[in-house]
Short mmCIF file of C-alpha atoms and ligand atoms in Angstrom, two decimals:
data_model
loop_
_atom_site.label_atom_id
_atom_site.label_comp_id
_atom_site.label_asym_id
_atom_site.label_seq_id
_atom_site.Cartn_x
_atom_site.Cartn_y
_atom_site.Cartn_z
CA MET A 1 70.75 -6.12 -0.54
CA PRO A 2 73.99 -5.88 -2.54
CA SER A 3 73.64 -7.17 -6.07
CA VAL A 4 76.43 -9.69 -6.56
CA GLU A 5 76.11 -11.99 -9.53
CA GLY A 6 76.96 -15.52 -8.52
CA ASN A 7 78.94 -17.03 -5.71
CA LEU A 8 82.67 -17.58 -5.74
CA GLN A 9 82.84 -19.26 -2.35
CA ALA A 10 81.93 -22.82 -1.39
CA PRO A 11 78.27 -23.10 -0.35
CA THR A 12 77.60 -23.20 3.35
CA ARG A 13 74.36 -24.09 5.02
CA HIS A 14 72.70 -22.45 7.98
CA PRO A 15 71.27 -24.65 10.74
CA ILE A 16 67.48 -25.10 10.61
CA GLU A 17 65.94 -23.07 13.43
CA TRP A 18 63.01 -25.44 13.82
CA ARG A 19 62.69 -25.07 17.60
CA ASP A 20 62.16 -21.31 17.32
CA PRO A 21 58.39 -20.55 17.43
CA ALA A 22 58.99 -18.03 14.59
CA PHE A 23 59.82 -21.00 12.34
CA TYR A 24 56.11 -21.90 12.39
CA ASP A 25 54.85 -18.32 11.90
CA GLU A 26 52.87 -18.55 8.64
CA ALA A 27 53.10 -14.86 7.81
CA ALA A 28 56.89 -14.90 8.27
CA LEU A 29 57.12 -18.05 6.17
CA ALA A 30 55.08 -16.47 3.34
CA LYS A 31 57.33 -13.40 3.45
CA GLU A 32 60.46 -15.53 3.12
CA GLN A 33 58.86 -17.62 0.36
CA GLU A 34 57.95 -14.45 -1.53
CA ARG A 35 61.54 -13.16 -1.21
CA ILE A 36 63.06 -16.39 -2.52
CA PHE A 37 60.40 -16.96 -5.19
CA ASP A 38 61.11 -13.47 -6.50
CA ILE A 39 64.82 -14.25 -6.90
CA CYS A 40 63.95 -17.56 -8.58
CA HIS A 41 61.50 -15.85 -10.94
CA GLY A 42 64.32 -13.55 -12.08
CA CYS A 43 66.70 -16.47 -12.50
CA ARG A 44 64.73 -19.52 -13.67
CA ARG A 45 67.83 -21.65 -13.85
CA CYS A 46 66.20 -24.61 -12.08
CA VAL A 47 63.23 -24.93 -14.42
CA SER A 48 64.18 -28.41 -15.63
CA LEU A 49 64.99 -29.96 -12.24
CA CYS A 50 61.55 -30.85 -10.89
CA ASN A 51 57.94 -29.66 -10.98
CA ALA A 52 58.28 -27.15 -8.13
CA PHE A 53 59.91 -24.52 -10.33
CA PRO A 54 57.61 -24.88 -13.39
CA THR A 55 54.64 -24.70 -10.97
CA LEU A 56 56.00 -21.47 -9.49
CA PHE A 57 56.81 -19.90 -12.85
CA ASP A 58 53.39 -20.86 -14.28
CA LEU A 59 51.73 -19.19 -11.28
CA VAL A 60 53.80 -16.05 -11.81
CA ASP A 61 53.26 -15.95 -15.57
CA SER A 62 49.50 -16.39 -15.27
CA SER A 63 49.12 -13.78 -12.51
CA LYS A 64 47.82 -10.27 -13.21
CA THR A 65 51.17 -8.59 -12.47
CA MET A 66 53.28 -11.37 -13.98
CA GLU A 67 55.44 -10.97 -10.88
CA VAL A 68 55.52 -12.95 -7.61
CA ASP A 69 53.39 -10.26 -5.91
CA GLY A 70 50.53 -11.27 -8.22
CA VAL A 71 50.48 -14.87 -6.94
CA ALA A 72 48.00 -15.67 -4.17
CA LYS A 73 49.76 -16.81 -0.99
CA GLU A 74 47.54 -19.91 -0.77
CA ASP A 75 48.93 -20.97 -4.15
CA TYR A 76 52.41 -21.17 -2.62
CA TRP A 77 51.33 -24.56 -1.24
CA LYS A 78 51.12 -25.87 -4.82
CA VAL A 79 54.86 -25.24 -5.14
CA VAL A 80 55.57 -26.82 -1.75
CA ASP A 81 53.67 -29.99 -2.70
CA GLN A 82 55.86 -30.45 -5.78
CA CYS A 83 59.12 -30.33 -3.83
CA TYR A 84 60.48 -33.65 -2.58
CA LEU A 85 63.57 -32.13 -0.93
CA CYS A 86 66.13 -33.74 -3.21
CA ASP A 87 68.43 -30.74 -2.60
CA LEU A 88 69.63 -30.64 -6.21
CA CYS A 89 68.69 -26.98 -6.74
CA TYR A 90 70.74 -25.97 -3.70
CA MET A 91 73.73 -28.22 -4.27
CA THR A 92 74.11 -28.21 -8.05
CA LYS A 93 72.49 -25.12 -9.57
CA CYS A 94 71.98 -22.13 -7.36
CA PRO A 95 74.62 -19.36 -7.44
CA TYR A 96 72.81 -17.46 -4.66
CA VAL A 97 73.16 -19.94 -1.80
CA PRO A 98 74.94 -18.80 1.38
CA PRO A 99 77.47 -17.24 1.84
CA HIS A 100 76.00 -15.19 -1.04
CA PRO A 101 74.10 -12.34 0.63
CA TRP A 102 70.86 -13.30 -1.15
CA ASN A 103 70.88 -16.41 1.05
CA VAL A 104 68.67 -18.58 -1.17
CA ASP A 105 68.00 -22.01 0.32
CA PHE A 106 65.01 -23.18 -1.66
CA PRO A 107 64.81 -26.73 -0.17
CA HIS A 108 64.96 -25.42 3.39
CA VAL A 109 62.16 -22.91 2.86
CA MET A 110 60.17 -25.82 1.38
CA LEU A 111 61.01 -27.91 4.45
CA ARG A 112 59.84 -25.09 6.71
CA ALA A 113 56.55 -24.93 4.77
CA LYS A 114 56.12 -28.70 5.07
CA ALA A 115 56.73 -28.46 8.83
CA VAL A 116 54.10 -25.69 9.11
CA LYS A 117 51.67 -27.81 7.11
CA PHE A 118 52.33 -30.85 9.29
CA LYS A 119 51.88 -28.84 12.49
CA LYS A 120 48.48 -27.67 11.23
CA GLY A 121 47.48 -31.34 10.84
CA ASP A 122 47.35 -31.00 7.07
CA PHE A 123 48.38 -34.54 6.12
CA THR A 124 46.60 -37.77 5.27
CA LEU A 125 46.62 -41.32 6.60
CA ARG A 126 48.52 -42.21 3.41
CA ASP A 127 51.26 -39.73 4.31
CA ARG A 128 51.58 -41.24 7.77
CA VAL A 129 51.64 -44.83 6.50
CA LEU A 130 54.15 -44.24 3.69
CA THR A 131 56.56 -42.43 5.99
CA SER A 132 56.37 -45.06 8.74
CA THR A 133 58.83 -47.34 6.96
CA ASP A 134 59.97 -49.06 10.14
CA ALA A 135 56.53 -49.80 11.61
CA VAL A 136 55.09 -50.87 8.24
CA GLY A 137 58.19 -52.96 7.50
CA LYS A 138 57.91 -54.76 10.85
CA LEU A 139 54.23 -55.47 10.30
CA ALA A 140 54.51 -56.47 6.66
CA THR A 141 57.31 -58.96 7.28
CA ILE A 142 55.53 -61.03 9.93
CA PRO A 143 55.49 -64.64 8.59
CA ILE A 144 52.27 -65.32 6.61
CA VAL A 145 51.49 -61.57 6.57
CA VAL A 146 54.45 -61.06 4.23
CA GLN A 147 52.95 -63.33 1.54
CA ALA A 148 49.57 -61.61 1.89
CA VAL A 149 51.11 -58.12 1.63
CA ASN A 150 53.25 -59.04 -1.37
CA GLY A 151 50.23 -60.72 -3.01
CA ALA A 152 48.07 -57.64 -2.39
CA ASN A 153 50.74 -55.33 -3.80
CA ARG A 154 50.79 -57.41 -6.99
CA SER A 155 47.02 -57.68 -7.34
CA PRO A 156 45.54 -55.06 -9.73
CA PRO A 157 42.01 -55.13 -8.14
CA LEU A 158 43.45 -54.74 -4.62
CA ARG A 159 45.78 -51.98 -5.82
CA LYS A 160 42.72 -50.14 -7.19
CA VAL A 161 41.16 -50.33 -3.74
CA MET A 162 44.44 -49.13 -2.21
CA GLU A 163 44.53 -46.22 -4.62
CA LYS A 164 41.01 -45.16 -3.65
CA THR A 165 41.43 -45.61 0.09
CA LEU A 166 45.10 -44.75 0.63
CA GLY A 167 46.00 -42.64 -2.40
CA VAL A 168 48.88 -44.89 -3.54
CA ALA A 169 48.95 -45.00 -7.36
CA ALA A 170 47.64 -48.37 -8.57
CA GLN A 171 50.22 -48.61 -11.37
CA ALA A 172 53.26 -47.79 -9.23
CA TRP A 173 55.54 -50.72 -8.54
CA LEU A 174 55.94 -51.28 -4.82
CA PRO A 175 58.96 -53.18 -3.52
CA PRO A 176 58.19 -56.66 -2.19
CA TYR A 177 58.88 -57.40 1.46
CA ALA A 178 61.49 -59.99 2.41
CA ALA A 179 60.63 -63.08 4.45
CA ARG A 180 63.79 -62.69 6.56
CA HIS A 181 65.18 -59.38 7.81
CA PHE A 182 68.72 -58.29 7.02
CA ARG A 183 69.43 -57.79 10.70
CA LYS A 184 68.37 -61.40 11.44
CA SER A 185 70.34 -62.88 8.54
CA ALA A 186 73.57 -60.86 8.87
CA PRO A 187 76.43 -63.22 9.79
CA PRO A 188 78.99 -62.08 12.37
CA SER A 189 82.23 -60.68 11.03
CA LEU A 190 85.31 -62.85 10.78
CA ARG A 191 88.06 -61.82 13.19
CA TRP A 192 90.20 -59.68 10.93
CA PRO A 193 92.85 -57.42 12.46
CA VAL A 194 91.96 -53.70 12.38
CA ARG A 195 94.13 -51.86 9.82
CA ASP A 196 93.43 -48.13 9.93
CA GLY A 197 94.39 -46.20 6.81
CA GLU A 198 95.21 -42.54 6.42
CA ARG A 199 91.72 -41.90 5.00
CA THR A 200 89.74 -44.87 6.28
CA PRO A 201 89.10 -46.43 9.67
CA GLY A 202 89.90 -50.14 9.62
CA LYS A 203 86.60 -51.31 11.10
CA VAL A 204 83.04 -50.66 9.99
CA ALA A 205 79.66 -50.38 11.71
CA ILE A 206 76.65 -51.08 9.51
CA PHE A 207 73.34 -49.25 9.92
CA GLY A 208 70.95 -51.61 8.14
CA THR A 209 68.21 -49.12 7.03
CA CYS A 210 64.50 -49.91 6.68
CA TYR A 211 64.72 -50.71 2.97
CA VAL A 212 67.61 -53.16 3.27
CA ASN A 213 66.23 -54.67 6.45
CA TYR A 214 62.67 -55.27 5.24
CA ASN A 215 62.78 -55.19 1.42
CA GLU A 216 66.19 -56.13 -0.03
CA PRO A 217 68.43 -57.75 2.61
CA SER A 218 70.66 -59.06 -0.19
CA ILE A 219 72.13 -55.56 -0.68
CA GLY A 220 73.26 -55.41 2.96
CA LEU A 221 74.53 -58.99 2.83
CA ASP A 222 76.58 -58.13 -0.28
CA LEU A 223 78.14 -55.23 1.60
CA LEU A 224 79.10 -57.59 4.45
CA LYS A 225 80.58 -60.12 1.99
CA LEU A 226 82.68 -57.39 0.41
CA LEU A 227 83.95 -56.22 3.81
CA ASP A 228 84.92 -59.80 4.64
CA HIS A 229 86.64 -60.15 1.28
CA PHE A 230 88.62 -56.97 2.01
CA GLU A 231 89.42 -58.34 5.49
CA ILE A 232 87.68 -55.44 7.23
CA PRO A 233 85.98 -56.38 10.52
CA TYR A 234 82.40 -55.11 10.91
CA VAL A 235 79.55 -54.97 13.37
CA VAL A 236 75.88 -54.50 12.62
CA VAL A 237 74.54 -51.73 14.87
CA ASP A 238 72.78 -53.31 17.89
CA LYS A 239 69.54 -51.40 17.63
CA GLU A 240 68.19 -49.05 15.00
CA VAL A 241 65.03 -47.29 13.86
CA CYS A 242 64.32 -45.38 10.65
CA CYS A 243 66.91 -42.68 9.90
CA GLY A 244 64.06 -40.14 9.77
CA MET A 245 64.32 -39.05 6.12
CA PRO A 246 60.68 -39.97 5.26
CA LYS A 247 59.44 -38.03 8.31
CA LEU A 248 61.64 -35.09 7.34
CA GLU A 249 60.03 -35.08 3.89
CA LEU A 250 56.64 -35.00 5.59
CA GLY A 251 57.71 -32.09 7.82
CA ASP A 252 57.24 -34.12 11.02
CA LEU A 253 60.31 -32.77 12.78
CA GLU A 254 59.29 -33.94 16.28
CA ARG A 255 59.30 -37.50 15.00
CA VAL A 256 62.67 -36.93 13.32
CA GLU A 257 63.99 -35.95 16.74
CA ALA A 258 62.45 -39.01 18.41
CA LEU A 259 64.13 -41.29 15.85
CA LYS A 260 67.42 -39.44 16.23
CA ASN A 261 67.19 -40.01 19.98
CA VAL A 262 67.24 -43.78 19.40
CA ASN A 263 69.84 -43.96 16.61
CA VAL A 264 72.43 -41.45 17.70
CA PRO A 265 73.12 -42.98 21.16
CA MET A 266 73.90 -46.21 19.25
CA LEU A 267 76.02 -44.61 16.52
CA ALA A 268 77.99 -41.91 18.36
CA PRO A 269 79.89 -44.35 20.67
CA LEU A 270 80.84 -46.40 17.58
CA ALA A 271 82.14 -43.24 15.91
CA ARG A 272 84.13 -42.37 19.06
CA ASP A 273 85.48 -45.92 19.11
CA GLY A 274 86.96 -45.42 15.63
CA TYR A 275 84.43 -47.16 13.41
CA ALA A 276 83.46 -45.96 9.95
CA ILE A 277 79.65 -45.99 9.85
CA MET A 278 77.97 -47.05 6.66
CA THR A 279 74.53 -47.49 5.18
CA ALA A 280 73.81 -48.93 1.73
CA ILE A 281 71.06 -46.36 1.07
CA PRO A 282 72.13 -42.84 -0.04
CA SER A 283 69.10 -41.08 1.52
CA CYS A 284 69.85 -42.57 4.94
CA THR A 285 73.55 -41.71 4.65
CA LEU A 286 72.61 -38.15 3.68
CA MET A 287 70.22 -37.89 6.62
CA PHE A 288 73.02 -38.76 9.04
CA LYS A 289 75.74 -36.81 7.26
CA GLN A 290 73.89 -33.61 6.52
CA GLU A 291 70.30 -33.21 7.69
CA LEU A 292 70.65 -34.22 11.35
CA PRO A 293 73.67 -31.92 11.91
CA LEU A 294 71.64 -29.01 10.49
CA LEU A 295 68.62 -29.83 12.66
CA PHE A 296 70.68 -30.40 15.83
CA PRO A 297 73.70 -28.12 15.41
CA GLY A 298 74.79 -28.08 19.08
CA ASP A 299 74.64 -31.84 19.54
CA ASP A 300 78.16 -33.23 19.82
CA ASP A 301 77.01 -36.85 19.41
CA VAL A 302 75.31 -35.97 16.13
CA LYS A 303 78.48 -34.24 14.96
CA ARG A 304 80.72 -37.22 15.82
CA MET A 305 78.33 -39.64 14.15
CA ALA A 306 78.11 -37.48 11.00
CA GLU A 307 81.90 -37.25 10.75
CA ALA A 308 82.16 -41.06 10.82
CA MET A 309 79.54 -41.66 8.09
CA PHE A 310 80.70 -43.03 4.74
CA ASP A 311 78.91 -43.98 1.59
CA PRO A 312 80.17 -47.55 0.87
CA PHE A 313 81.87 -46.61 -2.41
CA GLU A 314 83.28 -43.42 -0.91
CA TYR A 315 84.90 -45.75 1.62
CA PHE A 316 86.11 -48.29 -0.95
CA VAL A 317 87.73 -45.62 -3.13
CA ALA A 318 89.40 -44.00 -0.09
CA ARG A 319 90.51 -47.44 1.09
CA GLU A 320 92.07 -48.10 -2.30
CA ARG A 321 93.93 -44.78 -2.06
CA ASP A 322 95.16 -45.94 1.34
CA GLY A 323 96.65 -48.95 -0.49
CA LEU A 324 94.44 -51.31 1.54
CA LEU A 325 91.93 -52.56 -1.02
CA ASP A 326 92.44 -55.56 -3.22
CA ARG A 327 91.58 -54.91 -6.87
CA SER A 328 91.91 -58.45 -8.25
CA PHE A 329 88.58 -58.93 -9.97
CA LYS A 330 87.55 -62.35 -11.24
CA ARG A 331 85.08 -61.38 -13.98
CA GLY A 332 83.89 -58.52 -16.14
CA LEU A 333 80.28 -57.37 -16.16
CA GLY A 334 79.78 -56.33 -19.78
CA LYS A 335 77.68 -53.21 -20.23
CA VAL A 336 76.35 -51.45 -17.13
CA SER A 337 73.98 -48.48 -17.18
CA TYR A 338 74.65 -46.83 -13.85
CA HIS A 339 72.43 -44.12 -12.35
CA ILE A 340 73.64 -41.61 -9.75
CA PRO A 341 70.71 -40.74 -7.47
CA CYS A 342 70.14 -37.19 -6.23
CA HIS A 343 70.89 -38.09 -2.61
CA SER A 344 74.31 -39.45 -3.67
CA ARG A 345 75.07 -36.35 -5.73
CA VAL A 346 74.32 -33.95 -2.92
CA GLN A 347 76.66 -35.75 -0.52
CA ASN A 348 79.40 -33.91 -2.41
CA VAL A 349 81.82 -36.83 -2.48
CA GLY A 350 82.17 -37.06 -6.27
CA GLN A 351 81.21 -40.02 -8.44
CA LYS A 352 82.80 -42.67 -6.25
CA THR A 353 80.59 -45.58 -7.32
CA ARG A 354 81.30 -44.89 -10.99
CA GLU A 355 85.01 -44.67 -10.24
CA ALA A 356 84.99 -48.04 -8.48
CA LEU A 357 82.86 -49.76 -11.14
CA GLU A 358 85.34 -48.52 -13.76
CA TRP A 359 88.10 -50.54 -12.07
CA ILE A 360 86.34 -53.74 -13.19
CA PRO A 361 87.92 -55.15 -16.38
CA ASP A 362 85.78 -55.99 -19.45
CA THR A 363 83.08 -53.64 -18.23
CA SER A 364 81.78 -50.47 -19.83
CA ILE A 365 79.82 -48.01 -17.76
CA ASN A 366 77.12 -45.65 -19.04
CA THR A 367 76.64 -43.09 -16.28
CA VAL A 368 73.35 -41.20 -16.00
CA GLU A 369 73.16 -38.37 -13.48
CA ARG A 370 69.59 -37.12 -13.33
CA CYS A 371 66.48 -37.50 -11.18
CA SER A 372 64.72 -40.85 -11.68
CA GLY A 373 61.43 -39.38 -10.53
CA HIS A 374 60.80 -41.64 -7.53
CA ASP A 375 61.95 -39.33 -4.76
CA GLY A 376 61.16 -41.18 -1.59
CA THR A 377 57.42 -41.59 -1.20
CA TRP A 378 56.49 -38.74 -3.57
CA GLY A 379 56.58 -40.77 -6.79
CA VAL A 380 54.07 -43.42 -5.68
CA LYS A 381 51.38 -40.95 -4.60
CA ARG A 382 48.29 -41.02 -6.80
CA GLU A 383 48.38 -37.28 -7.57
CA PHE A 384 52.10 -37.19 -8.46
CA PHE A 385 52.68 -40.57 -10.13
CA ALA A 386 52.23 -39.36 -13.75
CA ASP A 387 54.50 -36.35 -13.18
CA ALA A 388 57.07 -38.57 -11.47
CA MET A 389 57.20 -40.90 -14.48
CA LYS A 390 57.57 -37.86 -16.74
CA ILE A 391 60.50 -36.58 -14.68
CA GLY A 392 62.15 -40.01 -14.90
CA ARG A 393 61.59 -40.57 -18.62
CA PRO A 394 64.94 -39.08 -19.85
CA VAL A 395 66.71 -41.36 -17.35
CA PHE A 396 64.76 -44.46 -18.45
CA ARG A 397 65.61 -43.71 -22.10
CA ARG A 398 69.31 -43.01 -21.55
CA MET A 399 69.75 -46.06 -19.32
CA ASP A 400 68.01 -48.35 -21.83
CA GLU A 401 69.47 -47.11 -25.12
CA PHE A 402 72.94 -48.26 -24.02
CA GLU A 403 71.52 -51.82 -24.32
CA PRO A 404 73.05 -52.75 -20.99
CA ASP A 405 73.51 -56.17 -19.42
CA PHE A 406 72.82 -54.55 -16.03
CA ILE A 407 70.99 -51.47 -14.82
CA SER A 408 72.09 -50.17 -11.47
CA SER A 409 71.61 -47.27 -9.06
CA ASP A 410 73.02 -46.64 -5.59
CA CYS A 411 69.41 -45.97 -4.60
CA PRO A 412 67.58 -49.30 -4.97
CA ILE A 413 64.21 -47.53 -5.09
CA ALA A 414 65.42 -45.42 -8.02
CA GLY A 415 66.73 -48.64 -9.61
CA ARG A 416 63.27 -50.17 -9.36
CA ARG A 417 61.68 -47.02 -10.78
CA ILE A 418 64.09 -47.09 -13.76
CA GLU A 419 63.25 -50.74 -14.43
CA GLU A 420 59.54 -49.86 -14.14
CA GLY A 421 59.94 -46.92 -16.54
CA ILE A 422 61.77 -49.00 -19.14
CA VAL A 423 59.03 -51.65 -19.01
CA GLN A 424 56.24 -49.03 -19.06
CA ASP A 425 57.82 -47.39 -22.10
CA GLY A 426 57.29 -50.67 -23.94
CA GLU A 427 60.86 -51.91 -23.93
CA ALA A 428 61.48 -55.60 -23.38
CA ARG A 429 63.40 -55.98 -20.15
CA LYS A 430 66.79 -57.24 -21.35
CA ALA A 431 68.95 -55.96 -18.56
CA ARG A 432 69.12 -57.35 -15.06
CA LYS A 433 68.73 -54.84 -12.21
CA ALA A 434 71.47 -55.11 -9.61
CA HIS A 435 72.71 -52.75 -6.91
CA PRO A 436 76.32 -51.54 -7.38
CA LEU A 437 77.33 -53.50 -4.24
CA THR A 438 75.93 -56.65 -5.85
CA LEU A 439 77.82 -55.89 -9.08
CA PHE A 440 81.02 -55.37 -7.11
CA ARG A 441 80.53 -58.66 -5.28
CA MET A 442 79.94 -60.48 -8.57
CA ALA A 443 83.03 -58.92 -10.17
CA TYR A 444 85.16 -60.16 -7.26
CA GLY A 445 83.74 -63.63 -7.82
CA ILE A 446 82.27 -63.77 -4.29
CA ASP A 447 79.25 -66.10 -3.92
S1 LIG B 1 64.86 -29.63 -3.53
FE1 LIG B 1 64.63 -30.86 -5.40
S2 LIG B 1 62.41 -31.10 -5.64
FE2 LIG B 1 62.74 -29.40 -4.19
S3 LIG B 1 62.74 -27.58 -5.44
FE3 LIG B 1 64.89 -28.22 -5.26
S4 LIG B 1 65.25 -29.52 -7.09
FE4 LIG B 1 63.03 -29.31 -6.84
S1 LIG B 2 67.04 -21.90 -6.61
FE1 LIG B 2 68.69 -20.49 -7.25
S2 LIG B 2 69.32 -21.22 -9.28
FE2 LIG B 2 67.33 -22.16 -8.85
S3 LIG B 2 65.84 -20.77 -9.81
FE3 LIG B 2 66.06 -20.16 -7.64
S4 LIG B 2 67.63 -18.56 -7.65
FE4 LIG B 2 67.78 -19.65 -9.60
#
């Protein structure tokens, strides 16, 4: 192995060979983990990112040899359990990612380990329930059931029972379910003419997402109002299921494929027909843009769909550069503490939401770019909740000390976690939580 310090080329990513039986070979996995762990032990650059690296380095430092060869292979699972696949180590820190010959892809070796674990049946009912966002959302939002579920989620005694039986931390805030789904409340688009720009298609297809559909439809409705305001015709995708990110995090790759087989036949024709495809949730956008193409590299439909995916603010900023976006705001927002979630950062599109929020007059933005500690379903699990709050604490503090009028994150789950952290840290809740799309709608004076 040539010893080259650092990488001067743009990172590339190899497809995930998950259909190859060797992918599930435990001995081969342990060998690859040992190789990568050894490089990480010599580097230690990622120590502050999450608990996976401190767990690994503690195991090494307390072993007899004080090297990776002194760590028992069964202890590797402790590292795997601490990784929530945010991708930050790969995308923002590691100088040894491909095309560097050391070929370090820490998140993907963690994903492989999670897939091996899942295949062995090593998961709980809690893991299945938390990652079934679509099925649980459908069930929880049945009229009458929705009030009962929201009541139970707010009831400390029932949450204690849930913690014991399901392993969901009793203190963790859970998002309430909405009485009416986004997909049922979305109005049809007005008949605007299609104006394609150099960088932006002139029509948009919206993938609702489980969170927007079942928990916060207002975020999706705000996106539709903005598109109407900008005179951009839209459609809401006819049929959709979960994007598959929660199942990916569980290592259930067969289920990821089953979900892809429903979504992609809906999305690929829209991409071919010239639509920009958008979701309001960064994790779902990332799943379509990056993870599915790596899992299904030969699939032309996946490729076309991924090429058409836009983060909403990536689209708005590109649309503005095309000279096709109105910037006549009606009101300022005061002080906004804005958080960039990991799954927005790793899309590699720059800080587009910050850029767009900075267009708003009489508004000052405090940008915080660090993990909030929620990380999909990881941060509400009983065994990880305390660590998750610890990871988020610097974010809670930096968001709050700006004394903002609004706190905001592209990831609404991170936004809720930040609000929860500020309250838990004993601060009076002065700021209102609002998604950046909601802030944008307000600044344009749209009701
Ligand atoms: S992907 Fe995220 S959670 Fe996993 S090891 Fe890297 S930084 Fe930590
Ligand atoms: S993932 Fe890369 S940067 Fe992070 S500790 Fe390992 S070798 Fe170092």
